[in-house]
mmCIF file of C-alpha atoms in Angstrom:
data_model
loop_
_atom_site.group_PDB
_atom_site.id
_atom_site.type_symbol
_atom_site.label_atom_id
_atom_site.label_comp_id
_atom_site.label_asym_id
_atom_site.label_seq_id
_atom_site.Cartn_x
_atom_site.Cartn_y
_atom_site.Cartn_z
ATOM 1 C CA UNK Z 264 29.848 -68.150 -15.122
ATOM 2 C CA UNK Z 265 30.907 -67.913 -11.769
ATOM 3 C CA UNK Z 266 31.587 -70.080 -8.448
ATOM 4 C CA UNK Z 267 28.859 -69.297 -5.846
ATOM 5 C CA UNK Z 268 29.399 -69.542 -2.067
ATOM 6 C CA UNK Z 269 26.008 -71.012 -0.844
ATOM 7 C CA UNK Z 270 24.849 -70.711 2.787
ATOM 8 C CA UNK Z 271 23.137 -73.152 4.687
ATOM 9 C CA UNK Z 272 20.185 -72.277 5.470
ATOM 10 C CA UNK Z 273 20.936 -72.854 8.971
ATOM 11 C CA UNK Z 274 23.698 -70.423 8.095
ATOM 12 C CA UNK Z 275 21.715 -68.246 7.203
ATOM 13 C CA UNK Z 276 19.316 -67.906 9.921
ATOM 14 C CA UNK Z 277 22.313 -67.529 12.111
ATOM 15 C CA UNK Z 278 23.354 -64.575 9.948
ATOM 16 C CA UNK Z 279 19.758 -62.770 10.456
ATOM 17 C CA UNK Z 280 20.265 -63.297 14.296
ATOM 18 C CA UNK Z 281 23.543 -61.891 14.668
ATOM 19 C CA UNK Z 282 22.133 -58.737 12.501
ATOM 20 C CA UNK Z 283 19.668 -58.581 15.516
ATOM 21 C CA UNK Z 284 16.667 -59.972 13.778
ATOM 22 C CA UNK Z 285 14.256 -63.409 14.932
ATOM 23 C CA UNK Z 286 13.528 -63.981 11.315
ATOM 24 C CA UNK Z 287 13.483 -63.041 7.449
ATOM 25 C CA UNK Z 288 10.480 -60.863 7.542
ATOM 26 C CA UNK Z 289 11.881 -58.424 10.293
ATOM 27 C CA UNK Z 290 14.744 -57.580 8.470
ATOM 28 C CA UNK Z 291 14.893 -53.836 7.795
ATOM 29 C CA UNK Z 292 16.546 -52.032 4.688
ATOM 30 C CA UNK Z 293 20.096 -51.375 6.691
ATOM 31 C CA UNK Z 294 20.442 -55.252 7.239
ATOM 32 C CA UNK Z 295 19.084 -56.226 3.965
ATOM 33 C CA UNK Z 296 22.292 -53.961 2.582
ATOM 34 C CA UNK Z 297 24.853 -56.163 4.693
ATOM 35 C CA UNK Z 298 23.295 -58.993 3.582
ATOM 36 C CA UNK Z 299 23.170 -58.075 -0.061
ATOM 37 C CA UNK Z 300 26.994 -56.907 0.533
ATOM 38 C CA UNK Z 301 27.698 -60.243 1.725
ATOM 39 C CA UNK Z 302 26.242 -62.101 -0.940
ATOM 40 C CA UNK Z 303 28.925 -60.140 -3.232
ATOM 41 C CA UNK Z 304 31.328 -61.706 -1.163
ATOM 42 C CA UNK Z 305 29.894 -64.947 -1.725
ATOM 43 C CA UNK Z 306 30.509 -64.952 -5.544
ATOM 44 C CA UNK Z 307 34.015 -65.636 -7.525
ATOM 45 C CA UNK Z 308 33.947 -64.749 -10.951
ATOM 46 C CA UNK Z 309 36.284 -66.858 -13.234
ATOM 47 C CA UNK Z 310 39.920 -66.147 -13.440
ATOM 48 C CA UNK Z 311 40.177 -63.153 -15.947
ATOM 49 C CA UNK Z 312 42.707 -64.898 -18.438
ATOM 50 C CA UNK Z 313 41.792 -68.421 -18.513
ATOM 51 C CA UNK Z 314 37.797 -67.855 -17.658
ATOM 52 C CA UNK Z 315 38.538 -71.020 -15.322
ATOM 53 C CA UNK Z 316 35.965 -71.370 -12.537
ATOM 54 C CA UNK Z 317 36.900 -72.109 -9.168
ATOM 55 C CA UNK Z 318 36.158 -75.241 -7.485
ATOM 56 C CA UNK Z 319 37.364 -76.980 -4.275
ATOM 57 C CA UNK Z 320 40.027 -79.192 -5.693
ATOM 58 C CA UNK Z 321 41.713 -75.288 -6.182
ATOM 59 C CA UNK Z 322 40.595 -74.026 -3.100
ATOM 60 C CA UNK Z 323 43.346 -75.658 -1.388
ATOM 61 C CA UNK Z 324 46.549 -74.284 -2.089
ATOM 62 C CA UNK Z 325 46.642 -70.966 -0.065
ATOM 63 C CA UNK Z 326 45.174 -69.146 -2.642
ATOM 64 C CA UNK Z 327 43.475 -65.759 -2.633
ATOM 65 C CA UNK Z 328 40.609 -65.115 -4.832
ATOM 66 C CA UNK Z 329 38.213 -61.992 -5.751
ATOM 67 C CA UNK Z 330 34.705 -61.705 -5.276
ATOM 68 C CA UNK Z 331 32.407 -59.799 -6.541
ATOM 69 C CA UNK Z 332 32.476 -57.167 -3.999
ATOM 70 C CA UNK Z 333 35.016 -54.401 -5.342
ATOM 71 C CA UNK Z 334 38.424 -54.879 -2.925
ATOM 72 C CA UNK Z 335 37.224 -57.881 -1.443
ATOM 73 C CA UNK Z 336 38.030 -61.524 -1.876
ATOM 74 C CA UNK Z 337 38.933 -64.631 0.364
ATOM 75 C CA UNK Z 338 41.731 -66.408 1.241
ATOM 76 C CA UNK Z 339 40.697 -70.726 0.491
ATOM 77 C CA UNK Z 340 43.182 -72.976 2.024
ATOM 78 C CA UNK Z 341 42.662 -76.769 3.696
ATOM 79 C CA UNK Z 342 42.126 -76.564 7.429
ATOM 80 C CA UNK Z 343 44.062 -79.451 9.731
ATOM 81 C CA UNK Z 344 40.453 -81.481 9.553
ATOM 82 C CA UNK Z 345 41.100 -81.547 5.532
ATOM 83 C CA UNK Z 346 38.266 -79.465 5.004
ATOM 84 C CA UNK Z 347 38.554 -76.298 2.455
ATOM 85 C CA UNK Z 348 38.309 -72.889 4.437
ATOM 86 C CA UNK Z 349 37.533 -69.490 3.152
ATOM 87 C CA UNK Z 350 38.752 -66.257 4.962
ATOM 88 C CA UNK Z 351 38.366 -62.761 4.735
ATOM 89 C CA UNK Z 352 38.048 -59.707 6.779
ATOM 90 C CA UNK Z 353 34.769 -60.769 7.230
ATOM 91 C CA UNK Z 354 34.769 -63.948 9.002
ATOM 92 C CA UNK Z 355 35.509 -67.698 7.520
ATOM 93 C CA UNK Z 356 33.218 -70.599 6.371
ATOM 94 C CA UNK Z 357 34.362 -74.231 5.553
ATOM 95 C CA UNK Z 358 32.915 -75.509 2.083
ATOM 96 C CA UNK Z 359 30.239 -78.469 3.273
ATOM 97 C CA UNK Z 360 28.958 -79.945 0.205
ATOM 98 C CA UNK Z 361 31.470 -79.127 -2.770
ATOM 99 C CA UNK Z 362 31.227 -78.423 -6.340
ATOM 100 C CA UNK Z 363 27.673 -78.563 -7.470
ATOM 101 C CA UNK Z 364 27.786 -78.228 -10.953
ATOM 102 C CA UNK Z 365 25.363 -75.650 -12.176
ATOM 103 C CA UNK Z 366 25.104 -74.386 -15.764
ATOM 104 C CA UNK Z 367 28.112 -72.214 -16.314
ATOM 105 C CA UNK Z 368 29.654 -72.461 -12.487
ATOM 106 C CA UNK Z 369 29.556 -74.048 -9.316
ATOM 107 C CA UNK Z 370 27.827 -73.943 -6.289
ATOM 108 C CA UNK Z 371 29.809 -74.448 -2.873
ATOM 109 C CA UNK Z 372 27.709 -75.079 0.192
ATOM 110 C CA UNK Z 373 29.403 -73.133 2.675
ATOM 111 C CA UNK Z 374 28.604 -73.243 6.655
ATOM 112 C CA UNK Z 375 28.141 -69.617 7.114
ATOM 113 C CA UNK Z 376 27.849 -65.393 6.063
ATOM 114 C CA UNK Z 377 30.789 -63.254 5.572
ATOM 115 C CA UNK Z 378 29.162 -60.538 7.154
ATOM 116 C CA UNK Z 379 30.207 -57.125 7.597
ATOM 117 C CA UNK Z 380 31.796 -56.742 10.897
ATOM 118 C CA UNK Z 381 29.708 -54.200 13.513
ATOM 119 C CA UNK Z 382 31.094 -51.091 14.097
ATOM 120 C CA UNK Z 383 31.206 -49.906 17.416
#
């Protein structure tokens, strides 16, 4: 059981370009690790006590949601345009398609990938 923040195809292509690659077939091992860590930030386990899943209506009240990546999570709120906004130290994304019901969970399509910020 979990809620998956699934980036759109365009968001994944943009993330690959931000990592310095033209296509997914060019991605090296270091970039694959960054993408794998980003994927863990996009998995929201259920609330432990109640096993409740996160769906868009519950993401609108300025709440902090832990992710599957230990020590990380997202802050969920409603932006001025009425869209669900999810933010972390790795950027922010908006939910573009809400609450796709799947076996034991939800999928929220988001418009970006929360990548680790590059260190200079």
